[in-house]
PDB file of N, CA and C in Angstrom:
ATOM      1  N   UNK A 782    -123.326-280.460 111.873  1.00  0.00           N
ATOM      2  CA  UNK A 782    -123.985-281.605 111.825  1.00  0.00           C
ATOM      3  C   UNK A 782    -124.401-281.123 114.070  1.00  0.00           C
ATOM      4  N   UNK A 783    -126.019-282.039 113.637  1.00  0.00           N
ATOM      5  CA  UNK A 783    -125.915-282.257 115.396  1.00  0.00           C
ATOM      6  C   UNK A 783    -126.592-283.168 115.523  1.00  0.00           C
ATOM      7  N   UNK A 784    -126.547-283.441 116.898  1.00  0.00           N
ATOM      8  CA  UNK A 784    -125.517-284.597 117.056  1.00  0.00           C
ATOM      9  C   UNK A 784    -126.879-285.016 118.813  1.00  0.00           C
ATOM     10  N   UNK A 785    -127.144-286.364 118.569  1.00  0.00           N
ATOM     11  CA  UNK A 785    -127.678-286.592 118.699  1.00  0.00           C
ATOM     12  C   UNK A 785    -127.481-287.597 120.580  1.00  0.00           C
ATOM     13  N   UNK A 786    -128.704-288.015 121.482  1.00  0.00           N
ATOM     14  CA  UNK A 786    -127.788-288.801 122.463  1.00  0.00           C
ATOM     15  C   UNK A 786    -129.265-290.386 121.136  1.00  0.00           C
ATOM     16  N   UNK A 787    -127.972-291.365 121.637  1.00  0.00           N
ATOM     17  CA  UNK A 787    -127.970-292.800 121.436  1.00  0.00           C
ATOM     18  C   UNK A 787    -129.368-292.925 121.935  1.00  0.00           C
ATOM     19  N   UNK A 788    -129.895-293.847 120.881  1.00  0.00           N
ATOM     20  CA  UNK A 788    -131.492-294.807 122.049  1.00  0.00           C
ATOM     21  C   UNK A 788    -131.549-295.461 122.369  1.00  0.00           C
ATOM     22  N   UNK A 789    -129.751-296.092 122.719  1.00  0.00           N
ATOM     23  CA  UNK A 789    -129.576-296.057 124.090  1.00  0.00           C
ATOM     24  C   UNK A 789    -130.329-295.248 125.843  1.00  0.00           C
ATOM     25  N   UNK A 790    -129.795-294.387 125.406  1.00  0.00           N
ATOM     26  CA  UNK A 790    -130.193-293.573 126.147  1.00  0.00           C
ATOM     27  C   UNK A 790    -127.752-293.012 126.946  1.00  0.00           C
ATOM     28  N   UNK A 791    -127.395-292.711 126.271  1.00  0.00           N
ATOM     29  CA  UNK A 791    -125.746-292.860 126.887  1.00  0.00           C
ATOM     30  C   UNK A 791    -126.013-291.771 126.078  1.00  0.00           C
ATOM     31  N   UNK A 792    -125.790-290.806 126.508  1.00  0.00           N
ATOM     32  CA  UNK A 792    -125.491-288.507 125.890  1.00  0.00           C
ATOM     33  C   UNK A 792    -124.569-288.335 125.629  1.00  0.00           C
ATOM     34  N   UNK A 793    -124.259-287.726 124.860  1.00  0.00           N
ATOM     35  CA  UNK A 793    -123.099-286.693 124.304  1.00  0.00           C
ATOM     36  C   UNK A 793    -122.681-285.579 124.301  1.00  0.00           C
ATOM     37  N   UNK A 794    -121.926-285.806 125.015  1.00  0.00           N
ATOM     38  CA  UNK A 794    -121.646-284.747 126.041  1.00  0.00           C
ATOM     39  C   UNK A 794    -120.710-283.359 124.489  1.00  0.00           C
ATOM     40  N   UNK A 795    -121.643-282.367 125.006  1.00  0.00           N
ATOM     41  CA  UNK A 795    -120.886-281.783 124.373  1.00  0.00           C
ATOM     42  C   UNK A 795    -119.748-280.245 125.075  1.00  0.00           C
ATOM     43  N   UNK A 796    -118.953-279.932 125.282  1.00  0.00           N
ATOM     44  CA  UNK A 796    -117.704-279.744 126.856  1.00  0.00           C
ATOM     45  C   UNK A 796    -117.994-278.021 125.697  1.00  0.00           C
ATOM     46  N   UNK A 797    -117.503-277.601 125.230  1.00  0.00           N
ATOM     47  CA  UNK A 797    -117.699-276.206 125.395  1.00  0.00           C
ATOM     48  C   UNK A 797    -119.058-275.340 125.165  1.00  0.00           C
ATOM     49  N   UNK A 798    -119.739-276.303 124.820  1.00  0.00           N
ATOM     50  CA  UNK A 798    -121.717-275.998 124.797  1.00  0.00           C
ATOM     51  C   UNK A 798    -121.572-276.016 127.184  1.00  0.00           C
ATOM     52  N   UNK A 799    -121.187-276.688 127.596  1.00  0.00           N
ATOM     53  CA  UNK A 799    -121.685-276.926 128.230  1.00  0.00           C
ATOM     54  C   UNK A 799    -120.899-276.196 130.170  1.00  0.00           C
ATOM     55  N   UNK A 800    -119.881-275.806 129.164  1.00  0.00           N
ATOM     56  CA  UNK A 800    -118.950-274.303 129.550  1.00  0.00           C
ATOM     57  C   UNK A 800    -119.559-272.637 129.009  1.00  0.00           C
ATOM     58  N   UNK A 801    -120.045-272.594 128.179  1.00  0.00           N
ATOM     59  CA  UNK A 801    -120.670-271.796 127.080  1.00  0.00           C
ATOM     60  C   UNK A 801    -121.546-271.504 129.157  1.00  0.00           C
ATOM     61  N   UNK A 802    -122.939-273.043 128.337  1.00  0.00           N
ATOM     62  CA  UNK A 802    -124.026-272.613 129.769  1.00  0.00           C
ATOM     63  C   UNK A 802    -123.538-272.333 131.266  1.00  0.00           C
ATOM     64  N   UNK A 803    -121.807-273.296 132.254  1.00  0.00           N
ATOM     65  CA  UNK A 803    -122.053-272.520 133.201  1.00  0.00           C
ATOM     66  C   UNK A 803    -121.321-270.603 133.124  1.00  0.00           C
ATOM     67  N   UNK A 804    -120.708-270.853 131.839  1.00  0.00           N
ATOM     68  CA  UNK A 804    -120.419-268.835 132.079  1.00  0.00           C
ATOM     69  C   UNK A 804    -121.807-267.792 131.960  1.00  0.00           C
ATOM     70  N   UNK A 805    -122.575-268.816 130.922  1.00  0.00           N
ATOM     71  CA  UNK A 805    -124.183-267.692 131.236  1.00  0.00           C
ATOM     72  C   UNK A 805    -124.600-268.139 132.595  1.00  0.00           C
ATOM     73  N   UNK A 806    -124.486-269.705 133.672  1.00  0.00           N
ATOM     74  CA  UNK A 806    -125.746-269.571 134.414  1.00  0.00           C
ATOM     75  C   UNK A 806    -124.421-268.461 135.538  1.00  0.00           C
ATOM     76  N   UNK A 807    -123.343-268.271 135.279  1.00  0.00           N
ATOM     77  CA  UNK A 807    -122.732-266.873 136.666  1.00  0.00           C
ATOM     78  C   UNK A 807    -122.064-266.378 135.414  1.00  0.00           C
ATOM     79  N   UNK A 808    -122.913-265.232 135.890  1.00  0.00           N
ATOM     80  CA  UNK A 808    -122.982-263.581 134.757  1.00  0.00           C
ATOM     81  C   UNK A 808    -124.947-263.553 134.601  1.00  0.00           C
ATOM     82  N   UNK A 809    -126.083-264.327 134.449  1.00  0.00           N
ATOM     83  CA  UNK A 809    -126.897-264.423 134.594  1.00  0.00           C
ATOM     84  C   UNK A 809    -127.573-264.283 136.835  1.00  0.00           C
ATOM     85  N   UNK A 810    -125.702-264.894 137.438  1.00  0.00           N
ATOM     86  CA  UNK A 810    -126.672-264.964 138.523  1.00  0.00           C
ATOM     87  C   UNK A 810    -125.431-263.381 139.881  1.00  0.00           C
ATOM     88  N   UNK A 811    -124.559-263.219 138.453  1.00  0.00           N
ATOM     89  CA  UNK A 811    -124.207-261.577 139.189  1.00  0.00           C
ATOM     90  C   UNK A 811    -125.431-260.709 138.791  1.00  0.00           C
ATOM     91  N   UNK A 812    -125.392-260.662 137.473  1.00  0.00           N
ATOM     92  CA  UNK A 812    -126.335-259.670 137.413  1.00  0.00           C
ATOM     93  C   UNK A 812    -127.810-259.532 138.002  1.00  0.00           C
ATOM     94  N   UNK A 813    -127.997-260.473 138.723  1.00  0.00           N
ATOM     95  CA  UNK A 813    -129.193-260.304 139.574  1.00  0.00           C
ATOM     96  C   UNK A 813    -128.222-260.138 141.058  1.00  0.00           C
ATOM     97  N   UNK A 814    -127.552-260.120 141.143  1.00  0.00           N
ATOM     98  CA  UNK A 814    -126.673-259.992 142.899  1.00  0.00           C
ATOM     99  C   UNK A 814    -126.556-258.539 142.726  1.00  0.00           C
ATOM    100  N   UNK A 815    -126.672-257.952 141.182  1.00  0.00           N
ATOM    101  CA  UNK A 815    -125.991-256.770 141.442  1.00  0.00           C
ATOM    102  C   UNK A 815    -127.091-255.863 141.859  1.00  0.00           C
ATOM    103  N   UNK A 816    -126.054-254.599 142.765  1.00  0.00           N
ATOM    104  CA  UNK A 816    -127.301-253.358 142.916  1.00  0.00           C
ATOM    105  C   UNK A 816    -127.612-252.719 141.464  1.00  0.00           C
ATOM    106  N   UNK A 817    -126.503-252.258 140.497  1.00  0.00           N
ATOM    107  CA  UNK A 817    -127.146-251.448 139.091  1.00  0.00           C
ATOM    108  C   UNK A 817    -126.140-252.379 137.851  1.00  0.00           C
ATOM    109  N   UNK A 818    -125.744-251.907 137.536  1.00  0.00           N
ATOM    110  CA  UNK A 818    -126.134-252.481 135.712  1.00  0.00           C
ATOM    111  C   UNK A 818    -123.792-253.412 135.624  1.00  0.00           C
ATOM    112  N   UNK A 819    -124.098-254.192 135.450  1.00  0.00           N
ATOM    113  CA  UNK A 819    -122.912-254.604 135.580  1.00  0.00           C
ATOM    114  C   UNK A 819    -121.761-253.532 134.109  1.00  0.00           C
ATOM    115  N   UNK A 820    -120.956-253.390 134.930  1.00  0.00           N
ATOM    116  CA  UNK A 820    -120.002-252.409 133.939  1.00  0.00           C
ATOM    117  C   UNK A 820    -119.322-253.814 133.533  1.00  0.00           C
ATOM    118  N   UNK A 821    -118.762-253.073 132.119  1.00  0.00           N
ATOM    119  CA  UNK A 821    -117.853-254.596 131.293  1.00  0.00           C
ATOM    120  C   UNK A 821    -116.547-254.894 131.946  1.00  0.00           C
ATOM    121  N   UNK A 822    -115.662-254.010 133.107  1.00  0.00           N
ATOM    122  CA  UNK A 822    -114.325-254.604 133.438  1.00  0.00           C
ATOM    123  C   UNK A 822    -115.800-256.335 134.556  1.00  0.00           C
ATOM    124  N   UNK A 823    -117.175-255.665 134.968  1.00  0.00           N
ATOM    125  CA  UNK A 823    -117.385-256.837 136.585  1.00  0.00           C
ATOM    126  C   UNK A 823    -117.524-258.177 135.470  1.00  0.00           C
ATOM    127  N   UNK A 824    -118.356-257.910 133.460  1.00  0.00           N
ATOM    128  CA  UNK A 824    -118.778-258.849 133.046  1.00  0.00           C
ATOM    129  C   UNK A 824    -117.840-259.142 133.037  1.00  0.00           C
ATOM    130  N   UNK A 825    -116.619-258.727 132.664  1.00  0.00           N
ATOM    131  CA  UNK A 825    -114.647-259.764 132.067  1.00  0.00           C
ATOM    132  C   UNK A 825    -114.639-260.694 133.354  1.00  0.00           C
ATOM    133  N   UNK A 826    -114.922-259.691 134.362  1.00  0.00           N
ATOM    134  CA  UNK A 826    -114.152-259.931 135.767  1.00  0.00           C
ATOM    135  C   UNK A 826    -114.856-261.840 135.202  1.00  0.00           C
ATOM    136  N   UNK A 827    -116.308-261.681 135.607  1.00  0.00           N
ATOM    137  CA  UNK A 827    -117.632-262.864 134.770  1.00  0.00           C
ATOM    138  C   UNK A 827    -116.802-263.717 134.558  1.00  0.00           C
ATOM    139  N   UNK A 828    -116.466-263.252 133.635  1.00  0.00           N
ATOM    140  CA  UNK A 828    -116.490-264.452 132.370  1.00  0.00           C
ATOM    141  C   UNK A 828    -114.694-264.786 131.843  1.00  0.00           C
ATOM    142  N   UNK A 829    -114.197-264.189 133.266  1.00  0.00           N
ATOM    143  CA  UNK A 829    -112.371-264.585 133.193  1.00  0.00           C
ATOM    144  C   UNK A 829    -111.830-264.141 132.038  1.00  0.00           C
ATOM    145  N   UNK A 830    -112.194-263.277 131.548  1.00  0.00           N
ATOM    146  CA  UNK A 830    -111.368-263.450 129.823  1.00  0.00           C
ATOM    147  C   UNK A 830    -110.308-262.565 130.175  1.00  0.00           C
ATOM    148  N   UNK A 831    -109.256-262.238 130.982  1.00  0.00           N
ATOM    149  CA  UNK A 831    -108.412-261.997 132.147  1.00  0.00           C
ATOM    150  C   UNK A 831    -107.451-263.438 131.316  1.00  0.00           C
ATOM    151  N   UNK A 832    -107.773-264.569 132.028  1.00  0.00           N
ATOM    152  CA  UNK A 832    -107.823-265.758 132.458  1.00  0.00           C
ATOM    153  C   UNK A 832    -107.339-265.954 131.055  1.00  0.00           C
ATOM    154  N   UNK A 833    -108.348-265.969 130.360  1.00  0.00           N
ATOM    155  CA  UNK A 833    -108.447-266.768 128.299  1.00  0.00           C
ATOM    156  C   UNK A 833    -107.607-265.807 127.744  1.00  0.00           C
ATOM    157  N   UNK A 834    -106.910-264.124 128.500  1.00  0.00           N
ATOM    158  CA  UNK A 834    -106.383-263.657 127.032  1.00  0.00           C
ATOM    159  C   UNK A 834    -105.279-264.169 128.264  1.00  0.00           C
ATOM    160  N   UNK A 835    -104.289-264.417 128.570  1.00  0.00           N
ATOM    161  CA  UNK A 835    -103.243-264.653 130.103  1.00  0.00           C
ATOM    162  C   UNK A 835    -102.808-266.965 129.287  1.00  0.00           C
ATOM    163  N   UNK A 836    -104.024-267.439 129.506  1.00  0.00           N
ATOM    164  CA  UNK A 836    -103.210-268.863 128.555  1.00  0.00           C
ATOM    165  C   UNK A 836    -103.723-268.240 127.682  1.00  0.00           C
ATOM    166  N   UNK A 837    -103.799-267.696 126.046  1.00  0.00           N
ATOM    167  CA  UNK A 837    -104.460-267.751 124.837  1.00  0.00           C
ATOM    168  C   UNK A 837    -102.785-267.108 124.472  1.00  0.00           C
ATOM    169  N   UNK A 838    -101.599-266.429 124.621  1.00  0.00           N
ATOM    170  CA  UNK A 838    -100.841-265.765 125.474  1.00  0.00           C
ATOM    171  C   UNK A 838     -99.469-266.552 125.488  1.00  0.00           C
ATOM    172  N   UNK A 839    -100.664-267.513 125.734  1.00  0.00           N
ATOM    173  CA  UNK A 839     -98.851-268.689 126.533  1.00  0.00           C
ATOM    174  C   UNK A 839     -98.426-267.885 127.973  1.00  0.00           C
ATOM    175  N   UNK A 840     -98.255-266.890 128.631  1.00  0.00           N
ATOM    176  CA  UNK A 840     -97.538-265.939 130.045  1.00  0.00           C
ATOM    177  C   UNK A 840     -98.693-267.124 130.893  1.00  0.00           C
TER     178      UNK A 840
END
């Protein structure tokens, strides 16, 4: 289902999409600042993978 903004100008916000865009931006910044290719551990740290795993397991 595609959502579009109503004609009145009120924007519909997809919070999941906004969070994904923010994480992509953080990953791009980290990659551009790195001298070498980012390791998988570095990518996980930027994307806060460990935090998500901890939150998903109820810790």
